XYZ file of C-alpha atoms in Angstrom:
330
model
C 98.966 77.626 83.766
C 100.628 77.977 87.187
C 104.540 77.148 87.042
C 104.797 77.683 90.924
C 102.715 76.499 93.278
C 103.397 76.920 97.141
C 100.811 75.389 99.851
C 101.562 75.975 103.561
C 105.402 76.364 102.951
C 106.659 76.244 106.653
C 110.352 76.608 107.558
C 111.829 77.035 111.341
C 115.515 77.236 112.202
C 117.430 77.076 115.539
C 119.597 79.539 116.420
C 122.018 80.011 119.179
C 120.195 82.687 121.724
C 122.287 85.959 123.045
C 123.150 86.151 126.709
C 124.016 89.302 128.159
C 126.817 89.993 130.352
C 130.035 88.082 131.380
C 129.016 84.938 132.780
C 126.778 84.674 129.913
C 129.561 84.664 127.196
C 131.407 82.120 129.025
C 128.462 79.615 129.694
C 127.186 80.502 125.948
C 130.475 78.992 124.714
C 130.623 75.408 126.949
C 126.412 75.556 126.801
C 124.991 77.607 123.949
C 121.412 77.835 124.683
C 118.886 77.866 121.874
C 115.908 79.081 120.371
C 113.794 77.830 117.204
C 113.049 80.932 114.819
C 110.234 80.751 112.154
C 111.383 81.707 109.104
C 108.419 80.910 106.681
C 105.093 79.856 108.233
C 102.458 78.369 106.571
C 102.893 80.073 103.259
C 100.635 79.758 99.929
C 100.945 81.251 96.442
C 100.816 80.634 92.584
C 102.554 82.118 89.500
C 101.294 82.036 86.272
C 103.533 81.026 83.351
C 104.792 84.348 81.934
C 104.206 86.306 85.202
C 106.621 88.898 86.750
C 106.101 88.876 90.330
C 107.427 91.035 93.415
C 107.484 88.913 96.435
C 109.091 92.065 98.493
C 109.140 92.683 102.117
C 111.875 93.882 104.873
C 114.755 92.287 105.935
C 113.968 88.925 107.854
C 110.680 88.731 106.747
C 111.181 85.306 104.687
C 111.587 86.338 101.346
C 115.494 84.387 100.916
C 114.229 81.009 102.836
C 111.203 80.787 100.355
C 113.598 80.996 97.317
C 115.797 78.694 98.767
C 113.181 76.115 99.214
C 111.257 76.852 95.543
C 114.875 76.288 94.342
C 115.598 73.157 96.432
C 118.350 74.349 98.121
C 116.484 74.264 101.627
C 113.965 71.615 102.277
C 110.510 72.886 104.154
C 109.680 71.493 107.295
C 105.986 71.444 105.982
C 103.809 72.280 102.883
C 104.232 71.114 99.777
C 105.819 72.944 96.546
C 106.096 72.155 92.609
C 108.120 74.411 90.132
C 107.024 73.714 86.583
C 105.960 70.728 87.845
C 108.734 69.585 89.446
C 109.483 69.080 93.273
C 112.499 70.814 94.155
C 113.150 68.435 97.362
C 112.957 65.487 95.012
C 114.563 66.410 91.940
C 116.585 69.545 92.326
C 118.867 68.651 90.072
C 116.538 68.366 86.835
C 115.172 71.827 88.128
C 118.166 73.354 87.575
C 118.197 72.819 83.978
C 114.650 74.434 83.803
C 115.494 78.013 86.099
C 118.380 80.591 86.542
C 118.843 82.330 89.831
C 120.691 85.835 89.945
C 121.593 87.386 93.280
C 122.452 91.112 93.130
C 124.897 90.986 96.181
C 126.282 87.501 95.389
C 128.567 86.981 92.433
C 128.473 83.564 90.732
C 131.010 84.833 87.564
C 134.364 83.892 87.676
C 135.892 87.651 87.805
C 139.643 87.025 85.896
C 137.127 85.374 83.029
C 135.828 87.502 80.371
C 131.723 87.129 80.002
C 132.149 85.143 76.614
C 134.173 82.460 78.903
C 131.458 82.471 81.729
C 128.794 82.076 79.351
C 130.987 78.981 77.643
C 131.118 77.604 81.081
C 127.705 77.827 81.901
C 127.001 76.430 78.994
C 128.970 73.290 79.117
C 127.748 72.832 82.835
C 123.864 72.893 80.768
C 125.095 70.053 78.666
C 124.861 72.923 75.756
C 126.984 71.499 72.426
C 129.442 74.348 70.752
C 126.566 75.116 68.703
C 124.417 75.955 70.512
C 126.422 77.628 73.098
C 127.315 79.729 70.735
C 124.236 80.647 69.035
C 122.902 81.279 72.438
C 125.833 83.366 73.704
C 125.656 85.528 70.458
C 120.897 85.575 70.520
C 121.970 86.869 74.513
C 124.481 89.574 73.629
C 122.470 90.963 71.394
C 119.697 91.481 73.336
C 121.915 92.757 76.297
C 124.627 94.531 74.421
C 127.041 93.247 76.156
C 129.536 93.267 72.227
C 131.700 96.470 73.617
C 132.729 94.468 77.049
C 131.972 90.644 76.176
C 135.823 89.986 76.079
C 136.642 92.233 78.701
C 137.568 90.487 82.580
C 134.658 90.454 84.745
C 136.490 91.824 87.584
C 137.457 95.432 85.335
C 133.528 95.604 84.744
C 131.043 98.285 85.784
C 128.490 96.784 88.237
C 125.967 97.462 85.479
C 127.766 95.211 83.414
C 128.684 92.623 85.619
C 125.077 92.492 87.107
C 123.546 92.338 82.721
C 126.316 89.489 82.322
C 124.746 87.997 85.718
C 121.232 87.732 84.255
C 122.673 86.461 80.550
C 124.972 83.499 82.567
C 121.536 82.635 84.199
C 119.343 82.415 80.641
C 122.166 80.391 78.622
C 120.197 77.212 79.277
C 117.005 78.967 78.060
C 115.224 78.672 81.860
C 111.616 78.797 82.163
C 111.996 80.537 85.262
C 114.458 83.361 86.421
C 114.885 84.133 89.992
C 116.462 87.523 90.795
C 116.916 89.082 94.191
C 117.900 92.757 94.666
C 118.902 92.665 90.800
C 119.129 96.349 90.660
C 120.832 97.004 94.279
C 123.884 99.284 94.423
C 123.031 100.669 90.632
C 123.083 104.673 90.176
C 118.918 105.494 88.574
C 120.285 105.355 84.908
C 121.801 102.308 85.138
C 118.860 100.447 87.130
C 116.423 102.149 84.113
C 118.288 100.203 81.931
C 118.487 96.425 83.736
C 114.392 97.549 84.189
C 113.854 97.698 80.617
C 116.139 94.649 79.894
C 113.941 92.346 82.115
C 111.085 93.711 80.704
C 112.147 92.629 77.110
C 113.585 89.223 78.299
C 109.894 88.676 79.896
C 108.089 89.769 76.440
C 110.715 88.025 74.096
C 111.941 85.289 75.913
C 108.327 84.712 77.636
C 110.474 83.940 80.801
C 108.643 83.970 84.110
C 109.989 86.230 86.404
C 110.239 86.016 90.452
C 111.557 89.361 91.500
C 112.385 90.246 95.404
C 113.624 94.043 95.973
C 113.359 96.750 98.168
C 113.491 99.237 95.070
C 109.661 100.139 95.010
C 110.745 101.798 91.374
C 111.853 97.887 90.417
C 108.133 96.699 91.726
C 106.328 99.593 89.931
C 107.817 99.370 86.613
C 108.258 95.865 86.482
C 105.090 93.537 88.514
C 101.718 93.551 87.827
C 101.385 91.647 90.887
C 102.489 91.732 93.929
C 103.165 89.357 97.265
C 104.233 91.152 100.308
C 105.886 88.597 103.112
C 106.537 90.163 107.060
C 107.260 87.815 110.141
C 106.891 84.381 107.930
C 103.725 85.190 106.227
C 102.009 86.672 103.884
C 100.322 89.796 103.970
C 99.106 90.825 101.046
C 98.583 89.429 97.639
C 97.279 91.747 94.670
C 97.328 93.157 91.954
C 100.105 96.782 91.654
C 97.152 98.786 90.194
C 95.521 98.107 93.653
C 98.613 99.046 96.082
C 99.309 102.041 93.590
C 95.223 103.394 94.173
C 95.736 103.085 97.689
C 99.546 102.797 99.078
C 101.698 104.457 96.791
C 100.012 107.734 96.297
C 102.919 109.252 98.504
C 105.891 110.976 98.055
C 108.682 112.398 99.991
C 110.031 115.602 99.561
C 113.155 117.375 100.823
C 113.909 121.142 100.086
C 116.578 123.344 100.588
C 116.219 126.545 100.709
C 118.454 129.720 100.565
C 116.709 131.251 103.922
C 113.686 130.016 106.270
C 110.728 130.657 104.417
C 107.084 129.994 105.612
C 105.204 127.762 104.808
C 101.274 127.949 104.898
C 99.237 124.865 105.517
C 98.041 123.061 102.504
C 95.613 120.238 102.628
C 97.671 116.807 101.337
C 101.267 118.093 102.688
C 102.255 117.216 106.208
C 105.375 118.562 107.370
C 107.327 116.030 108.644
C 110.453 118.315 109.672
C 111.780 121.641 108.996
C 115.022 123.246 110.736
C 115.965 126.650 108.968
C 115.624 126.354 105.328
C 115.601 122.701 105.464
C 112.017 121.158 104.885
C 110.743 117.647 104.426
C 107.109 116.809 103.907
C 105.465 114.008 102.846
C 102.708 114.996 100.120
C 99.487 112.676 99.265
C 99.439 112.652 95.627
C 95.728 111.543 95.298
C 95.202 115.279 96.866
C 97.524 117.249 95.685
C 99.371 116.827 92.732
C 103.762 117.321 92.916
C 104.101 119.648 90.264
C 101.211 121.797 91.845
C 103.826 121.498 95.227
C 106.574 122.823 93.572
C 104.802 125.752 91.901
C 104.105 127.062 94.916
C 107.986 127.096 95.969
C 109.968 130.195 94.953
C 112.424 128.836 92.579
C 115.249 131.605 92.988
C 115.392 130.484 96.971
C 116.032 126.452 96.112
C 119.482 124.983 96.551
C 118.354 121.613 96.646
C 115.525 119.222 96.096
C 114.740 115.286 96.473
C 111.440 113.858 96.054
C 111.502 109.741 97.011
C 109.061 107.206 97.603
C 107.684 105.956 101.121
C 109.702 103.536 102.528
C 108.888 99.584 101.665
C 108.666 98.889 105.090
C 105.974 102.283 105.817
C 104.008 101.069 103.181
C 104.191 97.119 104.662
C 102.726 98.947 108.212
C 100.445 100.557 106.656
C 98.850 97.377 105.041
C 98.946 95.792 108.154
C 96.994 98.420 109.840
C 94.226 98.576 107.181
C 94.222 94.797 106.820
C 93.690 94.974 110.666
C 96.832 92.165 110.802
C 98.981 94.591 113.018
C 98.811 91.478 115.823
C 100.959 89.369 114.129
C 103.930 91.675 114.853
């Protein structure tokens, strides 16, 4: 059973246009000259009751706008769309009793409140009786163990608190759908670990449907089985992670500092992408050559220093587009 459904979502906005120089300041003010921008064009998905998705891509690609307009806060110029049934253009008000919305860099928690208070207030704004705002509030803090900090002010939180007491505000009304963008942005790895596994045991106890957007490919690899990418307004690819893993994410980045300049020999999987003294980063192809393998062949005693990262979302977004042969909608 689909709970979203998007058909040639379209969405254009007009934005004052940039005029160099002097005389173009001055005329911009008295007679701003515009331009129409396309912010979503002609886009189409589903997801399934249950699902976690990543709808990911770079900045300006689209990802906010479609939100927006599956939540009902922006209307699409064309297309059609239906959350659990519902039309958000329609009837965004009874659709806000069936999702919750949490945005990593936007706070909706009143910060001199303790979380017990926000979660009261949310719950009164649901139309939830004492009861079962309570019974709610105390089923949530469980599961989030929020007990050591629930009476503590928001604003003397740790952003790994504040961002758990974010998602709990946005499940008091039991949602069928949660909507969280960058959830994890700004959080040291520990911390992010643990909102990871917290999401995954609100999807598997609370059977909540999950739209994620990030640019932590760690968030879209633990978390999505599936996975929409969006660049320029559309969509580029929609699969499963098992298939971008096989073929896009078998590469790593590795920076090494070492005590002196060392040599290094060339080794089939590892391009050297630059190396200045004992400074070295290469990227390695881990369908070739395996990371531990890498590092065994590194002199431990001469390390100072080593970071090994994923490719960058928006490398690995290029690099569909190339294979996909889509590289001309750039």
């Amino acid at each position: 059973m689909k709970v979203i459904e998007a058909e040639d979502l379209s969405k254009n906005f007009r934005v004052k246009r940039k005029e160099k120089g002097m005389r173009g300041s001055i005329r911009s003010i008295f007679h701003p000259q515009t331009e129409e921008i396309c912010a979503v064009d002609s886009v189409s998905f589903g997801v399934e009751e249950g699902e976690i998705l990543a709808f990911i891509g770079p900045n300006g690609a689209g990802k906010s706008t479609t939100i927006k307009m599956l939540t009902g806060i922006l209307y699409p110029d064309s297309g059609h769309v239906e959350v659990l049934g519902i039309d958000p253009v329609r009837k965004r008000r009874q659709l806000a009793y069936q999702i919750g919305t949490v945005f990593g860099q936007k706070e909706q928690l009143w910060t001199h409140l303790t979380p017990y208070d926000n979660f009261r207030f949310f719950g009164a704004i649901y139309d939830l009786d004492n009861d079962a705002a309570e019974s709610r509030i105390a089923e949530l803090a469980e599961i989030f163990e929020l007990g050591a900090f629930i009476n503590t002010p928001v604003r003397n939180l740790s952003l790994g608190q504040r961002i758990r007491c974010e998602i709990v505000a946005s499940l008091i009304h039991r949602p069928k759908v949660l909507f969280l963008d960058e959830p994890t942005i700004g959080l040291d790895p520990v911390v992010k670990e643990n909102i990871r596994v917290l999401i995954k045991q609100m999807n598997r106890e609370l059977h909540t449907t999950i739209f994620l957007t990030s640019h932590d490919i760690g968030d879209i690899e633990k978390l999505c089985k599936r996975i929409v990418i969006v660049n320029a307004g559309q969509i580029v690819l929609d699969d499963s992670m098992e298939h971008l893993k096989y073929h896009y994410l078998n590469k790593k980045i590795v920076e090494v500092k070492l005590q002196e300049e060392a040599l290094w020999p060339p080794m089939e999987g590892i391009t050297i992408l630059k190396k200045k003294g004992g400074n070295i980063k290469f990227e390695v192809d881990t369908a070739i050559l395996k990371i531990n393998d890498v590092l065994r062949g590194i002199n431990a005693e001469h390390i100072q220093d080593i970071n090994i990262s994923n490719i960058p979302l928006e490398n690995i977004i290029m690099e569909i587009y190339r294979t996909e042969g889509r590289a001309d909608r750039l």
